[in-house]
PDB file of C-alpha atoms in Angstrom:
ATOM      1  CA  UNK T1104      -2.543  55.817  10.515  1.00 59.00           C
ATOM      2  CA  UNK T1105      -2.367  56.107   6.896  1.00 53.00           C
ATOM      3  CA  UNK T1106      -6.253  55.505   6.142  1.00 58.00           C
ATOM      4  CA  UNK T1107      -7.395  56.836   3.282  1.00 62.00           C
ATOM      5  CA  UNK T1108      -4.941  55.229   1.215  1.00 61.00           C
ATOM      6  CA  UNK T1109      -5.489  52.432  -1.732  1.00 61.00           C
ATOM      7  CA  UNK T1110      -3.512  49.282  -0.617  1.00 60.00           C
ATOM      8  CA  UNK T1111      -0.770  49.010  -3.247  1.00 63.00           C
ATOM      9  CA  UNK T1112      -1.492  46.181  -5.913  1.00 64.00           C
ATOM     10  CA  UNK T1113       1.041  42.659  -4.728  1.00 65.00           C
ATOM     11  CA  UNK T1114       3.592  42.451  -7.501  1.00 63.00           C
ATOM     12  CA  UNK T1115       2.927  39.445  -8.822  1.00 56.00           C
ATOM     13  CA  UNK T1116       5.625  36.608  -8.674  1.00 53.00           C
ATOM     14  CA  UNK T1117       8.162  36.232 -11.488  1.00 51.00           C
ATOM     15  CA  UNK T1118       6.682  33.338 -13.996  1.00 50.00           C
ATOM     16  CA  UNK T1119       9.808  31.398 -13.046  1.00 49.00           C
ATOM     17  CA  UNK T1120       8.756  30.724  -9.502  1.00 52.00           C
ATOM     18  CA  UNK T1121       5.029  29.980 -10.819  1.00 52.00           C
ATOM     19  CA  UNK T1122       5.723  27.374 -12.512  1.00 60.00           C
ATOM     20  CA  UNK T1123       8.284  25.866  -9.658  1.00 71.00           C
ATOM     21  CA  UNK T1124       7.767  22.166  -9.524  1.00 80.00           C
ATOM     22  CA  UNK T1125       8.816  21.435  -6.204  1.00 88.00           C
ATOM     23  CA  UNK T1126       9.184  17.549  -5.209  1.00 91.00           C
ATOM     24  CA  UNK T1127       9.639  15.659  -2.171  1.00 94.00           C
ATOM     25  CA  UNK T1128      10.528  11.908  -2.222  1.00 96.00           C
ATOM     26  CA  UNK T1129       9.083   9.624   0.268  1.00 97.00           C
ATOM     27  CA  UNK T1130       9.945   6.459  -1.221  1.00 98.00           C
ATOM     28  CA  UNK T1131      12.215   5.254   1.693  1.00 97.00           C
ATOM     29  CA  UNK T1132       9.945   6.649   4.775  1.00 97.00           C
ATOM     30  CA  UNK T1133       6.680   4.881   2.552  1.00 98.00           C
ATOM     31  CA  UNK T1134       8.558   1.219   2.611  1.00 98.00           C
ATOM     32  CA  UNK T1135       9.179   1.449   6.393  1.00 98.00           C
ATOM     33  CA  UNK T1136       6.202   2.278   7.524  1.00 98.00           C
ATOM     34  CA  UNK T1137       4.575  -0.008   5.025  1.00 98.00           C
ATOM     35  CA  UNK T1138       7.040  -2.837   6.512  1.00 98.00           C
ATOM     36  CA  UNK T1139       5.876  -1.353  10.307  1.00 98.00           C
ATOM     37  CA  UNK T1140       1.952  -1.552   8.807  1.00 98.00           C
ATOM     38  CA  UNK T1141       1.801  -4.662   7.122  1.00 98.00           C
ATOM     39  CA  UNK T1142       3.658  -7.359   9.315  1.00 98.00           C
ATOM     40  CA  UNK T1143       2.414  -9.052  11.976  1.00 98.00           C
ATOM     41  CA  UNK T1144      -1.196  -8.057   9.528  1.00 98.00           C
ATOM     42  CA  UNK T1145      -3.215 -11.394  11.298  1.00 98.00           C
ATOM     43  CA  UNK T1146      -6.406 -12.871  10.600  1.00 98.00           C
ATOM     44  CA  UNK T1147      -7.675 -15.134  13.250  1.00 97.00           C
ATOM     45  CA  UNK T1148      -9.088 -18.735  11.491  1.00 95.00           C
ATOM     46  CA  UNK T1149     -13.066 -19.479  12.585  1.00 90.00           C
ATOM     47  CA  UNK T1150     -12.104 -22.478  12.557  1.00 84.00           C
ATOM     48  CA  UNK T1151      -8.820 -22.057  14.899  1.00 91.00           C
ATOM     49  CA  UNK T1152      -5.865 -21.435  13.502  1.00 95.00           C
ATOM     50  CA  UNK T1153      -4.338 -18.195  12.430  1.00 97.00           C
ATOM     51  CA  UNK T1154      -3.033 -16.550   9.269  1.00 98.00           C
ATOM     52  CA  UNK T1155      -0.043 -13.820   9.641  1.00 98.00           C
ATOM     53  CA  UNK T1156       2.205 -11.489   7.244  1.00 98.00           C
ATOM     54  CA  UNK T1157       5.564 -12.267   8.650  1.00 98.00           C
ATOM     55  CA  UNK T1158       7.967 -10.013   6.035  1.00 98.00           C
ATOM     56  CA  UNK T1159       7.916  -7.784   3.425  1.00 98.00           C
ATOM     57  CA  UNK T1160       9.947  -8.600   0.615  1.00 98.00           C
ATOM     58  CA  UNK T1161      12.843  -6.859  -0.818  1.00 97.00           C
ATOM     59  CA  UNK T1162      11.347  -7.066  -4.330  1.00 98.00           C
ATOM     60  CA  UNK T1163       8.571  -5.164  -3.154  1.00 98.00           C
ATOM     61  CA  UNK T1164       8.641  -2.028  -5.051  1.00 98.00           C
ATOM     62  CA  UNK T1165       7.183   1.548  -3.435  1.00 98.00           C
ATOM     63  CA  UNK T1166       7.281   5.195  -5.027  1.00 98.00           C
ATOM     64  CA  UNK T1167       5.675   7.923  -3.328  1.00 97.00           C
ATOM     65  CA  UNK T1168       6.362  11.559  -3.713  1.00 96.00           C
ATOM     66  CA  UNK T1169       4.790  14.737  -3.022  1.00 93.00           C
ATOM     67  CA  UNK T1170       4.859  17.317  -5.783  1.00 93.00           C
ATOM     68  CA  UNK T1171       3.750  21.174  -4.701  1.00 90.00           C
ATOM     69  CA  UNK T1172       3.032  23.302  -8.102  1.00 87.00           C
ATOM     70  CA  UNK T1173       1.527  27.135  -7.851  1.00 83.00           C
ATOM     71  CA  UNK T1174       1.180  25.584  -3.681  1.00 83.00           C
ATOM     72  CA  UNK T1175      -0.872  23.099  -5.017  1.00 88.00           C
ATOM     73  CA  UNK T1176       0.414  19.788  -3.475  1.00 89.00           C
ATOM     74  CA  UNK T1177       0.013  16.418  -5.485  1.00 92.00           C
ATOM     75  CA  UNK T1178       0.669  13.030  -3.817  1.00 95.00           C
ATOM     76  CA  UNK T1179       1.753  10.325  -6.261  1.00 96.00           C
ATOM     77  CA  UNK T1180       2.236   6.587  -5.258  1.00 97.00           C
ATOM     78  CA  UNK T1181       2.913   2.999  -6.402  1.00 97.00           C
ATOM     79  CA  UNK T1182       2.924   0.446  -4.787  1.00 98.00           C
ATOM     80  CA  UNK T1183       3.745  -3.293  -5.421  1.00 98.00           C
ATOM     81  CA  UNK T1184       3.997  -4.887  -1.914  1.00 98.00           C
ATOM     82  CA  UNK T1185       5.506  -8.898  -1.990  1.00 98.00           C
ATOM     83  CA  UNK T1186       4.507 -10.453   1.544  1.00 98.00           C
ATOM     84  CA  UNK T1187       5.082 -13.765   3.096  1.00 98.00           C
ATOM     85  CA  UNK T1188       2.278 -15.323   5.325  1.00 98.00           C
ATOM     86  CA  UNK T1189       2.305 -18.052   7.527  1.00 98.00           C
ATOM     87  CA  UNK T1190      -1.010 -20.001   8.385  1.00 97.00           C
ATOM     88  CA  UNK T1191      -1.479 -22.148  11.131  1.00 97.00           C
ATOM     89  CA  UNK T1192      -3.885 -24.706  12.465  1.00 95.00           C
ATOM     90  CA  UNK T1193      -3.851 -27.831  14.686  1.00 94.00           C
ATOM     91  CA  UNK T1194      -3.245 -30.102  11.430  1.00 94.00           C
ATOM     92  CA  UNK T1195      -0.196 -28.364  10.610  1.00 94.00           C
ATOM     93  CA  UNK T1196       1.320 -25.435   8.969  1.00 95.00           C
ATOM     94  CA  UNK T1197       1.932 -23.793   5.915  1.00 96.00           C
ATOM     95  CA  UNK T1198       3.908 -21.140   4.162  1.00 96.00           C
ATOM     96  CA  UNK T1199       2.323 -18.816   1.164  1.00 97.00           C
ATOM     97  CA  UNK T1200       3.172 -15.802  -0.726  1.00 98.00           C
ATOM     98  CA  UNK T1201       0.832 -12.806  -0.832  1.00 98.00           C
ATOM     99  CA  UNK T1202       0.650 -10.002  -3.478  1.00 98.00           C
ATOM    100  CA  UNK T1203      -0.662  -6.510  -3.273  1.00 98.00           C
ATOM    101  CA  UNK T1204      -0.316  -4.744  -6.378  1.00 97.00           C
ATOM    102  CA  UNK T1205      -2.102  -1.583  -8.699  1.00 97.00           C
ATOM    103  CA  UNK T1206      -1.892   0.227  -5.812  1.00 97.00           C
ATOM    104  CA  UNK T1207      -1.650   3.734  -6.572  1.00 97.00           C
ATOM    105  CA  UNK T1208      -2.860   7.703  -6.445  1.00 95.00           C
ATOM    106  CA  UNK T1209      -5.357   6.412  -9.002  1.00 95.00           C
ATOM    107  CA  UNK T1210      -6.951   3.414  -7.786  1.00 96.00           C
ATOM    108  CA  UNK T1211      -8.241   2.050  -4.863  1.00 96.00           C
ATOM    109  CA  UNK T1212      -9.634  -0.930  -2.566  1.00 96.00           C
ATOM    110  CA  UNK T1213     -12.384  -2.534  -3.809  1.00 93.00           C
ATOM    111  CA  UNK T1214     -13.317  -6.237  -3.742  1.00 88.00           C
ATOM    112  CA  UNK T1215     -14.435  -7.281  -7.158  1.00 88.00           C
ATOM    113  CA  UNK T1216     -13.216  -4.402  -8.726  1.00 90.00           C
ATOM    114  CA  UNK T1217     -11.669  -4.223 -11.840  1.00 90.00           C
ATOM    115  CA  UNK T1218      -7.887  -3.518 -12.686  1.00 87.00           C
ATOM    116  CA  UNK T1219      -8.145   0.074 -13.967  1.00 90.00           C
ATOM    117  CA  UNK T1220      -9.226   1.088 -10.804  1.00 95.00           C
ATOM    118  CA  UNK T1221      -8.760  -1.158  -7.954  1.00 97.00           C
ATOM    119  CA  UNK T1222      -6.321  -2.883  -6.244  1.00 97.00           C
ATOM    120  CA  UNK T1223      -5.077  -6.812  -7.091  1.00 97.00           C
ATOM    121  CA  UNK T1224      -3.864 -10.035  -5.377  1.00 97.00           C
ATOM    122  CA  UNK T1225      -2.580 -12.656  -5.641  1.00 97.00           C
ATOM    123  CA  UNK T1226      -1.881 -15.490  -3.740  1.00 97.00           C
ATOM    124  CA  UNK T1227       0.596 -18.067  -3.831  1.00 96.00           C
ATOM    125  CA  UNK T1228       1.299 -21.112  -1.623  1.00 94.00           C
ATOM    126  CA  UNK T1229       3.134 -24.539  -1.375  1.00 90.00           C
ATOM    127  CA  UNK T1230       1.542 -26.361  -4.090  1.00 91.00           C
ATOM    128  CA  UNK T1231       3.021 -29.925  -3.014  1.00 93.00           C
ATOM    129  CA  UNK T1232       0.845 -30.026   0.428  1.00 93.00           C
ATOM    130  CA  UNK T1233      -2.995 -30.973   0.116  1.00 93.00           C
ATOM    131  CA  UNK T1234      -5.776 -32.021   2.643  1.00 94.00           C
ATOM    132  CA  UNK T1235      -8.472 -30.216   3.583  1.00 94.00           C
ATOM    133  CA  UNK T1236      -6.941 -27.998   6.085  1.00 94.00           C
ATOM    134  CA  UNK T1237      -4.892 -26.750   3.099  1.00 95.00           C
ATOM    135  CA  UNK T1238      -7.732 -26.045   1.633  1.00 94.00           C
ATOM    136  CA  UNK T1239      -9.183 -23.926   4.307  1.00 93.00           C
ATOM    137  CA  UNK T1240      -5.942 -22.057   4.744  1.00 95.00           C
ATOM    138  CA  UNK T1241      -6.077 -21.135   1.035  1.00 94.00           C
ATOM    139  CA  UNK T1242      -9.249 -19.998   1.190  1.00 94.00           C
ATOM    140  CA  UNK T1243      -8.993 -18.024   4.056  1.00 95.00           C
ATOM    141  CA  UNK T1244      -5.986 -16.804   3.042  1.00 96.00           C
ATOM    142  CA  UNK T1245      -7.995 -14.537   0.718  1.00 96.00           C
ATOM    143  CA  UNK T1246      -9.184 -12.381   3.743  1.00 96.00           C
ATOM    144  CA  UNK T1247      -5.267 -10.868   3.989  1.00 97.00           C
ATOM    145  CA  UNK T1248      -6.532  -8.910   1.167  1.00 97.00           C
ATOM    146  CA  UNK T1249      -9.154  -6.733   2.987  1.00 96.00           C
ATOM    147  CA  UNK T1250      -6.721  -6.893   5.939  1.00 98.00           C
ATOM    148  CA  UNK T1251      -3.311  -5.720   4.141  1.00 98.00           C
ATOM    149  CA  UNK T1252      -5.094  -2.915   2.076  1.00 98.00           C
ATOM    150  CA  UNK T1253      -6.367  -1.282   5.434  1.00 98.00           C
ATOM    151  CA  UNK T1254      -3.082  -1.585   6.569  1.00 98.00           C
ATOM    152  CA  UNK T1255      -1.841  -0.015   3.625  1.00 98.00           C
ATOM    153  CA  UNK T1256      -4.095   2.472   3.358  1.00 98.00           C
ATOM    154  CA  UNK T1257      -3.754   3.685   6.796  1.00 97.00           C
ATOM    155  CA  UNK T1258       0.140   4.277   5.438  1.00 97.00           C
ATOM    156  CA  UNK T1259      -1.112   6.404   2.383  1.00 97.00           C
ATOM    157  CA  UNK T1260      -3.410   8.378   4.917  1.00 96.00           C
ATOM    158  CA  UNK T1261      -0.461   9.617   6.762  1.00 96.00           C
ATOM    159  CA  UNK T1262       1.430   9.985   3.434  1.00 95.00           C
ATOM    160  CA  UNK T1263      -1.517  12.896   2.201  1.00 92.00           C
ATOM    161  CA  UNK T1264      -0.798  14.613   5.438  1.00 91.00           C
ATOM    162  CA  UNK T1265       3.252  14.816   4.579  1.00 86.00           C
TER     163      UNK T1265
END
């Protein structure tokens, strides 16, 4: 074999192809799998009773793309998720909206956290019904948060290994 000899130096690649942004859009494969993750999301009342996503919304909104630059890969993601919940107890039932939002490459789950760098809520529901079990549902309602940002987070997991 050829064993004294220098390796010869690796040309290096044309600055064109250094600077090649490549991007992948996962946009569409993000919102069903987000749709797959998030309903049928469930949190079980102490009380009795349950609390359950039941749809996604089409206003939702959901970017995610992978960028690779110099093979360095980037994810980048939005996300501004709409849900519908149902709660249920022996007194009767209810309908609500739910609202993940500031979800994205740059922020994360954090209860208490502030909006530059953690995820938001909100929580809507049926204003004309009252009682106390309304109450409770309302207030318990606030536990979808902990419970959809897993679920959405477990999404954004699989996303970084795209």
């Amino acid at each position: 074999g050829g064993g004294g000899r220098a390796p010869r130096p690796r040309r290096a690649p044309p600055p064109v192809s250094a600077d090649y942004l490549q991007e992948q859009d996962f946009s569409h494969w993000a919102r069903k799998r987000l749709t797959e993750a998030v309903v049928g999301v469930s949190y079980k009342c102490p009380g009795g009773g349950f609390i359950l996503i039941t749809e996604l919304q089409e206003q939702s909104k959901v970017q995610a793309s992978v960028t690779t630059k110099r093979g360095h890969r980037a994810l980048y993601y939005e996300m501004d998720l709409h849900c519908l919940w149902l709660g249920k107890v022996t007194e009767g039932e209810m309908q609500g909206l739910f609202r993940l939002y500031n979800v994205a490459h740059d922020t994360k789950f954090q209860l208490g956290g502030d909006e530059n760098t953690s995820y938001m809520y909100q929580l809507g529901w049926d204003q004309r019904l009252s009682g106390p079990w309304v109450e409770q549902l309302r207030t318990e309602a606030t536990e979808l948060f902990d419970l959809v940002a897993a679920a959405v987070d477990t999404v954004i997991e699989e996303l970084r290994k795209k």
